[in-house]
Amino acid sequence: MSTGLRGNWNYPTTIWAGPGRIAELAAACASAGMKRPLIVTDEGLVNTPMLKSALASLKDAALFGAVRGNPALSHVEAGLRAYRSGHHDGVVAFGGGSALDVGKVVAFLSGQTRPLWDFEDIGDWWTRADPAGIAPIVAVPTTAGTGSEVGRAGVILNEETHQKKIIFHPLMMPRVVISDAELTVGLPRAVTAATGIDAFVHCFEAFCAPGFHPLADGVALEGMRLIHQYLPRACANGKDIEARAQMLAAASMGATAFQKGLGGVHAIAHPVGSWFNTHHGLTNAVILPYVMTYNRNAIADKADTIARVLDLPAHGFDGFLAQVMQMRRELDIPHSLAEIGVSIDKAEIIGREAAIDPSASGNPIPINAAQLEHIFRAAVSGRLDSVQSAA
Ligand SMILES: [Zn+2]
């Protein structure tokens, strides 16, 4: 193990970074104040050696492994039942973005009396929660993308309305994160690519979001630089621990940066994921150049800054867009939403729901339902040249 990839960080929360550090899971739980943790994980990870050894390393822990992609209220409710019936005192959220989000929301809801949707990220709704009823969380990411391990929110699907809702509370920030690149070496190339581009989009949208936030901007730029350098390596050789470790860090950086805001890519990707059950990262990867082109005039200077930080052969908006297109091609990302099963018939609904998605307010220029629908239609048909850039 290279000690050069090891560190203990204290922002935005306590992060124990380094290959092999999953061995410190019991210490992380003790440090977070839990004695009987519930491990919440993805369905597909339940029978893996990493989950079995994590469970074996914790005394009095139990496993809840019924989380699927695009998790819904029913997953959270099942997790809550497991939490309460097992008399747990904390959650180890272990897996990809879906498991991390469900684990965090279960911990949050464990001591609340109001229903989940009362805590949607609207205004000061989070103050409705009883902070004493929020259980501690230890997060163990096994993908490098969502950055949910350092986020204060979880995205949960409302199956009745088909809308993805953001549940927010500052105390949903995990107390300890174990950032162990060895847990990500088994990720298939396609998942590595899709989740990695999700992290890139987090950094990119945060950097381009309006507002004064140089801290977030700095984190976002370095995150993009790391992903530009290491995502191709992680995809070419999944066992490249250095590339995996840098990607895990970059994913956490993306979510740290997007406290500043996201933008049109996520605004469209959320309803698309709700209606078509597409992979979140892959959806963002497809949509990215369409929204970039729409925002072109508003982000020309920022795109040039990114192009220079990434040391691209061509600068300016065009140099950066060319790089994004090349990255998508190299990582076998489809060019159109149609290729991932999205159809045009929901265009009006997608536009409408994207406009009220909280991410839309972070777009570099104000964007309405008709404009979002226009971008969505172009992305479904794969016609980038049909996107009209806003003035
Ligand atoms: Zn995302």
CSV table of C-alpha atoms and ligand atoms in Angstrom, one decimal:
chain,number,residue,atom,x,y,z
A,1,MET,CA,0.0,0.0,0.0
A,2,SER,CA,1.3,3.4,-0.9
A,3,THR,CA,1.3,5.6,2.2
A,4,GLY,CA,1.2,8.5,-0.3
A,5,LEU,CA,-2.5,7.9,-0.8
A,6,ARG,CA,-3.4,8.0,2.9
A,7,GLY,CA,-4.8,10.9,5.0
A,8,ASN,CA,-7.1,12.0,7.7
A,9,TRP,CA,-9.1,15.0,6.7
A,10,ASN,CA,-11.5,17.1,8.7
A,11,TYR,CA,-13.5,18.9,6.1
A,12,PRO,CA,-16.3,18.9,5.1
A,13,THR,CA,-16.4,16.1,7.7
A,14,THR,CA,-14.0,13.5,9.2
A,15,ILE,CA,-12.6,11.5,6.3
A,16,TRP,CA,-10.3,8.5,6.7
A,17,ALA,CA,-8.8,8.2,3.3
A,18,GLY,CA,-6.5,5.4,2.2
A,19,PRO,CA,-6.5,1.9,0.6
A,20,GLY,CA,-7.4,-0.8,3.2
A,21,ARG,CA,-8.9,1.5,5.8
A,22,ILE,CA,-12.1,-0.4,5.8
A,23,ALA,CA,-10.3,-2.4,8.5
A,24,GLU,CA,-11.0,0.7,10.8
A,25,LEU,CA,-14.8,0.4,10.4
A,26,ALA,CA,-15.3,-0.7,14.0
A,27,ALA,CA,-13.2,2.3,15.2
A,28,ALA,CA,-15.2,4.6,12.9
A,29,CYS,CA,-18.5,3.4,14.5
A,30,ALA,CA,-17.1,3.8,18.0
A,31,SER,CA,-15.9,7.3,17.1
A,32,ALA,CA,-19.4,8.1,15.8
A,33,GLY,CA,-20.9,6.9,19.0
A,34,MET,CA,-22.7,3.8,17.8
A,35,LYS,CA,-22.8,0.4,19.4
A,36,ARG,CA,-25.5,-1.4,17.4
A,37,PRO,CA,-25.2,-0.1,13.8
A,38,LEU,CA,-27.5,-1.1,11.0
A,39,ILE,CA,-25.5,-1.5,7.8
A,40,VAL,CA,-27.6,-0.2,4.9
A,41,THR,CA,-26.4,-1.4,1.5
A,42,ASP,CA,-27.3,-2.1,-2.1
A,43,GLU,CA,-29.1,-5.3,-3.1
A,44,GLY,CA,-26.2,-6.2,-5.3
A,45,LEU,CA,-23.6,-6.0,-2.6
A,46,VAL,CA,-25.2,-8.1,0.1
A,47,ASN,CA,-23.4,-11.3,-0.7
A,48,THR,CA,-20.0,-9.8,-1.5
A,49,PRO,CA,-16.9,-10.5,0.5
A,50,MET,CA,-16.5,-6.8,1.4
A,51,LEU,CA,-20.0,-6.7,3.0
A,52,LYS,CA,-19.5,-10.0,4.8
A,53,SER,CA,-16.2,-8.9,6.4
A,54,ALA,CA,-17.6,-5.5,7.3
A,55,LEU,CA,-20.5,-7.2,9.1
A,56,ALA,CA,-18.2,-9.7,10.8
A,57,SER,CA,-16.0,-6.8,12.0
A,58,LEU,CA,-18.9,-5.2,13.9
A,59,LYS,CA,-20.3,-6.7,17.1
A,60,ASP,CA,-24.1,-6.4,17.3
A,61,ALA,CA,-24.5,-5.1,13.8
A,62,ALA,CA,-27.2,-6.2,11.3
A,63,LEU,CA,-27.6,-5.8,7.6
A,64,PHE,CA,-30.3,-4.2,5.6
A,65,GLY,CA,-29.6,-4.9,1.9
A,66,ALA,CA,-32.8,-4.1,-0.1
A,67,VAL,CA,-31.7,-0.9,-1.7
A,68,ARG,CA,-32.1,-0.5,-5.5
A,69,GLY,CA,-31.1,2.2,-7.9
A,70,ASN,CA,-33.3,5.3,-7.9
A,71,PRO,CA,-34.4,4.4,-4.3
A,72,ALA,CA,-38.0,5.2,-3.3
A,73,LEU,CA,-39.9,5.8,-0.1
A,74,SER,CA,-40.7,2.1,0.1
A,75,HIS,CA,-37.0,1.4,0.4
A,76,VAL,CA,-36.6,3.9,3.2
A,77,GLU,CA,-39.7,2.5,5.0
A,78,ALA,CA,-38.3,-1.0,4.9
A,79,GLY,CA,-35.0,0.2,6.2
A,80,LEU,CA,-36.7,2.1,9.0
A,81,ARG,CA,-38.6,-1.0,10.1
A,82,ALA,CA,-35.3,-2.9,10.2
A,83,TYR,CA,-33.7,-0.1,12.1
A,84,ARG,CA,-36.4,0.2,14.7
A,85,SER,CA,-37.0,-3.6,15.2
A,86,GLY,CA,-33.3,-4.2,15.7
A,87,HIS,CA,-33.0,-1.3,18.2
A,88,HIS,CA,-30.1,0.2,16.4
A,89,ASP,CA,-28.3,3.3,17.4
A,90,GLY,CA,-26.7,4.4,14.2
A,91,VAL,CA,-26.3,3.6,10.4
A,92,VAL,CA,-23.4,2.5,8.4
A,93,ALA,CA,-24.3,3.6,4.9
A,94,PHE,CA,-22.3,1.3,2.6
A,95,GLY,CA,-22.4,1.2,-1.2
A,96,GLY,CA,-23.2,3.4,-4.1
A,97,GLY,CA,-25.2,6.6,-4.1
A,98,SER,CA,-28.5,4.8,-3.6
A,99,ALA,CA,-27.4,2.9,-0.5
A,100,LEU,CA,-25.7,6.0,0.9
A,101,ASP,CA,-28.8,8.1,0.4
A,102,VAL,CA,-31.2,5.6,1.9
A,103,GLY,CA,-28.9,4.9,4.8
A,104,LYS,CA,-28.6,8.6,5.6
A,105,VAL,CA,-32.4,9.2,5.3
A,106,VAL,CA,-33.1,6.1,7.5
A,107,ALA,CA,-30.8,7.6,10.2
A,108,PHE,CA,-32.4,11.0,9.8
A,109,LEU,CA,-36.0,9.7,10.1
A,110,SER,CA,-35.3,7.2,12.8
A,111,GLY,CA,-36.4,9.6,15.6
A,112,GLN,CA,-38.8,11.8,13.7
A,113,THR,CA,-42.6,11.7,14.0
A,114,ARG,CA,-43.5,13.5,10.8
A,115,PRO,CA,-43.6,11.9,7.3
A,116,LEU,CA,-40.6,12.0,5.0
A,117,TRP,CA,-42.0,14.5,2.5
A,118,ASP,CA,-42.3,17.1,5.3
A,119,PHE,CA,-38.5,17.4,5.1
A,120,GLU,CA,-38.1,18.1,1.4
A,121,ASP,CA,-35.4,20.7,0.7
A,122,ILE,CA,-37.7,23.7,0.5
A,123,GLY,CA,-37.0,26.9,2.5
A,124,ASP,CA,-36.5,26.1,6.1
A,125,TRP,CA,-38.5,22.9,6.2
A,126,TRP,CA,-35.4,21.1,7.6
A,127,THR,CA,-36.0,23.0,10.9
A,128,ARG,CA,-39.2,20.9,11.3
A,129,ALA,CA,-36.9,18.0,12.3
A,130,ASP,CA,-36.0,17.1,15.9
A,131,PRO,CA,-32.2,17.1,15.8
A,132,ALA,CA,-32.1,14.7,18.8
A,133,GLY,CA,-33.9,12.1,16.7
A,134,ILE,CA,-31.2,12.0,14.0
A,135,ALA,CA,-29.0,8.9,14.4
A,136,PRO,CA,-25.2,9.1,13.7
A,137,ILE,CA,-24.0,7.9,10.3
A,138,VAL,CA,-20.8,6.4,9.1
A,139,ALA,CA,-20.5,6.4,5.3
A,140,VAL,CA,-18.5,3.9,3.2
A,141,PRO,CA,-18.7,4.7,-0.6
A,142,THR,CA,-18.0,1.9,-3.0
A,143,THR,CA,-18.4,4.0,-6.1
A,144,ALA,CA,-16.6,7.3,-7.0
A,145,GLY,CA,-19.4,9.5,-8.2
A,146,THR,CA,-22.3,10.9,-6.1
A,147,GLY,CA,-20.2,12.1,-3.2
A,148,SER,CA,-23.2,11.4,-1.0
A,149,GLU,CA,-20.7,10.4,1.7
A,150,VAL,CA,-20.0,14.1,2.3
A,151,GLY,CA,-23.5,15.4,1.5
A,152,ARG,CA,-26.2,16.6,3.8
A,153,ALA,CA,-29.1,15.3,1.7
A,154,GLY,CA,-30.5,12.2,0.2
A,155,VAL,CA,-32.5,11.9,-3.0
A,156,ILE,CA,-35.6,9.8,-2.7
A,157,LEU,CA,-38.2,9.0,-5.4
A,158,ASN,CA,-41.9,9.7,-4.6
A,159,GLU,CA,-43.5,6.8,-6.4
A,160,GLU,CA,-46.9,8.4,-6.4
A,161,THR,CA,-45.8,11.6,-8.2
A,162,HIS,CA,-42.8,10.1,-10.0
A,163,GLN,CA,-40.7,13.0,-8.6
A,164,LYS,CA,-37.3,12.8,-7.0
A,165,LYS,CA,-37.3,14.7,-3.8
A,166,ILE,CA,-34.2,16.1,-2.0
A,167,ILE,CA,-34.4,15.4,1.7
A,168,PHE,CA,-32.1,17.8,3.5
A,169,HIS,CA,-30.8,18.3,7.0
A,170,PRO,CA,-27.3,19.5,8.1
A,171,LEU,CA,-27.0,16.6,10.6
A,172,MET,CA,-27.3,14.1,7.7
A,173,MET,CA,-23.7,14.8,7.1
A,174,PRO,CA,-21.9,11.5,8.0
A,175,ARG,CA,-19.7,11.8,11.1
A,176,VAL,CA,-17.0,9.6,9.7
A,177,VAL,CA,-16.3,8.6,6.1
A,178,ILE,CA,-14.1,5.7,5.2
A,179,SER,CA,-12.7,6.5,1.7
A,180,ASP,CA,-11.1,3.2,0.8
A,181,ALA,CA,-10.1,2.8,-2.9
A,182,GLU,CA,-9.8,-1.0,-2.6
A,183,LEU,CA,-13.6,-1.2,-2.2
A,184,THR,CA,-14.0,0.3,-5.7
A,185,VAL,CA,-11.6,-1.9,-7.7
A,186,GLY,CA,-14.3,-4.4,-8.7
A,187,LEU,CA,-16.5,-1.7,-10.3
A,188,PRO,CA,-17.2,-2.6,-13.9
A,189,ARG,CA,-15.8,-0.1,-16.5
A,190,ALA,CA,-19.2,1.2,-17.5
A,191,VAL,CA,-20.2,2.0,-13.9
A,192,THR,CA,-16.8,3.6,-13.3
A,193,ALA,CA,-17.2,5.8,-16.3
A,194,ALA,CA,-20.8,6.8,-15.5
A,195,THR,CA,-20.2,7.6,-11.9
A,196,GLY,CA,-17.0,9.3,-12.6
A,197,ILE,CA,-18.6,11.7,-15.1
A,198,ASP,CA,-21.3,12.4,-12.5
A,199,ALA,CA,-18.6,13.6,-10.2
A,200,PHE,CA,-17.2,15.7,-13.1
A,201,VAL,CA,-20.7,17.2,-13.7
A,202,HIS,CA,-21.0,18.1,-10.0
A,203,CYS,CA,-17.7,20.0,-10.1
A,204,PHE,CA,-18.6,21.6,-13.5
A,205,GLU,CA,-22.1,22.7,-12.5
A,206,ALA,CA,-20.9,24.0,-9.1
A,207,PHE,CA,-18.1,26.0,-10.7
A,208,CYS,CA,-20.5,27.6,-13.2
A,209,ALA,CA,-23.3,28.2,-10.7
A,210,PRO,CA,-23.8,31.9,-10.0
A,211,GLY,CA,-22.8,33.4,-6.6
A,212,PHE,CA,-19.7,34.3,-4.6
A,213,HIS,CA,-18.2,31.1,-3.3
A,214,PRO,CA,-14.4,30.9,-4.1
A,215,LEU,CA,-14.0,27.9,-1.7
A,216,ALA,CA,-16.4,25.8,-3.8
A,217,ASP,CA,-14.9,27.1,-7.0
A,218,GLY,CA,-11.4,26.0,-6.0
A,219,VAL,CA,-12.5,22.5,-4.9
A,220,ALA,CA,-14.5,22.2,-8.1
A,221,LEU,CA,-11.6,23.1,-10.4
A,222,GLU,CA,-9.2,20.7,-8.7
A,223,GLY,CA,-11.9,18.0,-8.8
A,224,MET,CA,-12.2,18.4,-12.6
A,225,ARG,CA,-8.5,18.3,-13.0
A,226,LEU,CA,-8.2,15.0,-11.0
A,227,ILE,CA,-11.1,13.4,-13.0
A,228,HIS,CA,-9.6,14.5,-16.3
A,229,GLN,CA,-6.3,12.9,-15.3
A,230,TYR,CA,-7.5,9.7,-13.5
A,231,LEU,CA,-10.9,8.7,-14.8
A,232,PRO,CA,-9.4,7.3,-18.1
A,233,ARG,CA,-6.9,5.4,-16.0
A,234,ALA,CA,-9.5,4.0,-13.7
A,235,CYS,CA,-11.5,2.9,-16.7
A,236,ALA,CA,-8.6,1.3,-18.5
A,237,ASN,CA,-7.4,-0.6,-15.4
A,238,GLY,CA,-9.9,-1.0,-12.6
A,239,LYS,CA,-7.1,-2.2,-10.3
A,240,ASP,CA,-5.1,1.0,-10.6
A,241,ILE,CA,-5.3,2.0,-6.9
A,242,GLU,CA,-3.8,5.4,-7.4
A,243,ALA,CA,-6.4,6.3,-10.0
A,244,ARG,CA,-9.2,4.8,-7.8
A,245,ALA,CA,-8.1,6.8,-4.8
A,246,GLN,CA,-7.9,10.0,-6.7
A,247,MET,CA,-11.4,9.4,-8.2
A,248,LEU,CA,-12.8,8.7,-4.7
A,249,ALA,CA,-11.4,12.0,-3.5
A,250,ALA,CA,-12.7,13.8,-6.6
A,251,ALA,CA,-16.2,12.4,-6.0
A,252,SER,CA,-16.2,13.8,-2.5
A,253,MET,CA,-14.9,17.1,-3.8
A,254,GLY,CA,-17.8,17.3,-6.3
A,255,ALA,CA,-20.4,17.0,-3.6
A,256,THR,CA,-18.4,19.4,-1.4
A,257,ALA,CA,-18.4,22.0,-4.2
A,258,PHE,CA,-22.1,21.6,-5.1
A,259,GLN,CA,-23.2,23.1,-1.8
A,260,LYS,CA,-22.8,26.2,-4.1
A,261,GLY,CA,-25.4,24.8,-6.5
A,262,LEU,CA,-25.9,22.5,-9.5
A,263,GLY,CA,-27.6,23.4,-12.8
A,264,GLY,CA,-29.5,22.4,-15.8
A,265,VAL,CA,-27.8,19.0,-16.3
A,266,HIS,CA,-29.1,17.8,-12.9
A,267,ALA,CA,-32.4,19.6,-13.2
A,268,ILE,CA,-33.1,17.5,-16.3
A,269,ALA,CA,-31.4,14.3,-15.1
A,270,HIS,CA,-33.6,14.0,-12.0
A,271,PRO,CA,-37.0,13.8,-13.7
A,272,VAL,CA,-35.5,11.6,-16.5
A,273,GLY,CA,-34.3,9.2,-13.8
A,274,SER,CA,-37.7,9.2,-12.1
A,275,TRP,CA,-39.7,8.5,-15.3
A,276,PHE,CA,-37.3,6.2,-17.2
A,277,ASN,CA,-35.3,4.6,-14.3
A,278,THR,CA,-32.0,5.5,-16.0
A,279,HIS,CA,-28.7,5.5,-14.2
A,280,HIS,CA,-28.1,8.9,-12.7
A,281,GLY,CA,-24.5,9.3,-13.7
A,282,LEU,CA,-25.0,8.0,-17.2
A,283,THR,CA,-28.0,10.4,-17.7
A,284,ASN,CA,-25.8,13.3,-16.7
A,285,ALA,CA,-23.0,12.2,-19.0
A,286,VAL,CA,-25.4,12.1,-21.9
A,287,ILE,CA,-27.1,15.5,-21.1
A,288,LEU,CA,-23.9,17.5,-20.3
A,289,PRO,CA,-22.9,18.9,-23.7
A,290,TYR,CA,-26.5,19.9,-24.5
A,291,VAL,CA,-26.8,22.0,-21.4
A,292,MET,CA,-23.3,23.4,-21.9
A,293,THR,CA,-24.3,24.5,-25.4
A,294,TYR,CA,-27.4,26.2,-24.1
A,295,ASN,CA,-25.4,28.0,-21.4
A,296,ARG,CA,-22.5,28.7,-23.8
A,297,ASN,CA,-22.6,32.6,-23.7
A,298,ALA,CA,-23.0,32.7,-19.9
A,299,ILE,CA,-20.1,30.3,-19.2
A,300,ALA,CA,-17.5,31.3,-21.9
A,301,ASP,CA,-15.0,32.7,-19.4
A,302,LYS,CA,-15.4,29.9,-16.9
A,303,ALA,CA,-15.1,27.2,-19.6
A,304,ASP,CA,-11.8,28.9,-20.6
A,305,THR,CA,-10.6,28.8,-17.0
A,306,ILE,CA,-11.4,25.1,-16.9
A,307,ALA,CA,-9.6,24.5,-20.2
A,308,ARG,CA,-6.5,26.1,-18.9
A,309,VAL,CA,-6.6,24.2,-15.5
A,310,LEU,CA,-7.0,20.9,-17.4
A,311,ASP,CA,-4.2,22.0,-19.7
A,312,LEU,CA,-6.2,21.2,-22.8
A,313,PRO,CA,-4.8,21.7,-26.3
A,314,ALA,CA,-7.5,24.2,-27.2
A,315,HIS,CA,-8.8,26.9,-24.9
A,316,GLY,CA,-12.1,28.7,-24.7
A,317,PHE,CA,-15.6,27.2,-24.7
A,318,ASP,CA,-14.9,25.3,-27.9
A,319,GLY,CA,-11.7,23.7,-26.5
A,320,PHE,CA,-13.5,22.6,-23.4
A,321,LEU,CA,-16.6,21.3,-25.2
A,322,ALA,CA,-14.3,19.3,-27.6
A,323,GLN,CA,-12.7,17.7,-24.5
A,324,VAL,CA,-16.1,16.8,-23.0
A,325,MET,CA,-17.1,15.2,-26.3
A,326,GLN,CA,-13.9,13.3,-26.5
A,327,MET,CA,-14.2,12.1,-22.9
A,328,ARG,CA,-17.7,10.8,-23.6
A,329,ARG,CA,-16.5,8.9,-26.7
A,330,GLU,CA,-13.5,7.4,-25.0
A,331,LEU,CA,-15.7,6.2,-22.1
A,332,ASP,CA,-18.4,4.8,-24.5
A,333,ILE,CA,-21.1,7.2,-23.3
A,334,PRO,CA,-24.0,7.2,-25.7
A,335,HIS,CA,-24.7,10.5,-27.5
A,336,SER,CA,-28.4,10.6,-27.2
A,337,LEU,CA,-30.9,9.9,-24.4
A,338,ALA,CA,-32.8,7.7,-26.9
A,339,GLU,CA,-29.9,5.2,-26.7
A,340,ILE,CA,-30.5,4.7,-23.0
A,341,GLY,CA,-34.3,4.1,-23.4
A,342,VAL,CA,-35.6,7.7,-23.0
A,343,SER,CA,-38.5,8.7,-25.3
A,344,ILE,CA,-39.7,12.1,-26.4
A,345,ASP,CA,-43.3,11.6,-25.4
A,346,LYS,CA,-42.7,12.9,-21.8
A,347,ALA,CA,-40.9,16.0,-23.1
A,348,GLU,CA,-43.4,18.4,-21.7
A,349,ILE,CA,-43.5,16.8,-18.2
A,350,ILE,CA,-39.7,16.6,-18.1
A,351,GLY,CA,-39.4,20.3,-18.9
A,352,ARG,CA,-42.0,21.2,-16.3
A,353,GLU,CA,-40.5,19.1,-13.6
A,354,ALA,CA,-36.9,20.1,-14.4
A,355,ALA,CA,-37.9,23.7,-14.0
A,356,ILE,CA,-39.0,23.1,-10.4
A,357,ASP,CA,-36.1,20.9,-9.5
A,358,PRO,CA,-34.0,22.7,-6.9
A,359,SER,CA,-30.9,22.2,-9.2
A,360,ALA,CA,-32.4,24.5,-11.8
A,361,SER,CA,-31.9,27.5,-9.7
A,362,GLY,CA,-28.1,26.9,-9.9
A,363,ASN,CA,-28.0,27.2,-13.7
A,364,PRO,CA,-25.7,30.0,-14.8
A,365,ILE,CA,-28.6,31.8,-16.4
A,366,PRO,CA,-32.3,31.6,-15.4
A,367,ILE,CA,-33.9,28.7,-17.2
A,368,ASN,CA,-37.6,27.9,-17.6
A,369,ALA,CA,-39.7,24.9,-18.5
A,370,ALA,CA,-39.8,25.6,-22.2
A,371,GLN,CA,-36.1,26.0,-22.4
A,372,LEU,CA,-35.4,22.8,-20.4
A,373,GLU,CA,-37.9,21.0,-22.7
A,374,HIS,CA,-36.0,22.3,-25.7
A,375,ILE,CA,-32.7,20.9,-24.3
A,376,PHE,CA,-34.3,17.6,-23.4
A,377,ARG,CA,-35.7,17.1,-26.9
A,378,ALA,CA,-32.3,17.8,-28.4
A,379,ALA,CA,-30.7,15.3,-26.0
A,380,VAL,CA,-33.2,12.6,-26.8
A,381,SER,CA,-32.7,12.9,-30.5
A,382,GLY,CA,-28.9,13.4,-30.2
A,383,ARG,CA,-29.0,16.7,-32.2
A,384,LEU,CA,-26.5,18.9,-30.4
A,385,ASP,CA,-26.5,21.3,-33.2
A,386,SER,CA,-30.2,22.0,-32.7
A,387,VAL,CA,-29.6,23.5,-29.2
A,388,GLN,CA,-30.0,27.2,-29.3
A,389,SER,CA,-27.6,29.0,-27.0
A,390,ALA,CA,-29.3,31.6,-24.7
A,391,ALA,CA,-28.3,35.2,-25.3
B,1,ZN,ZN,-25.2,13.9,-9.7
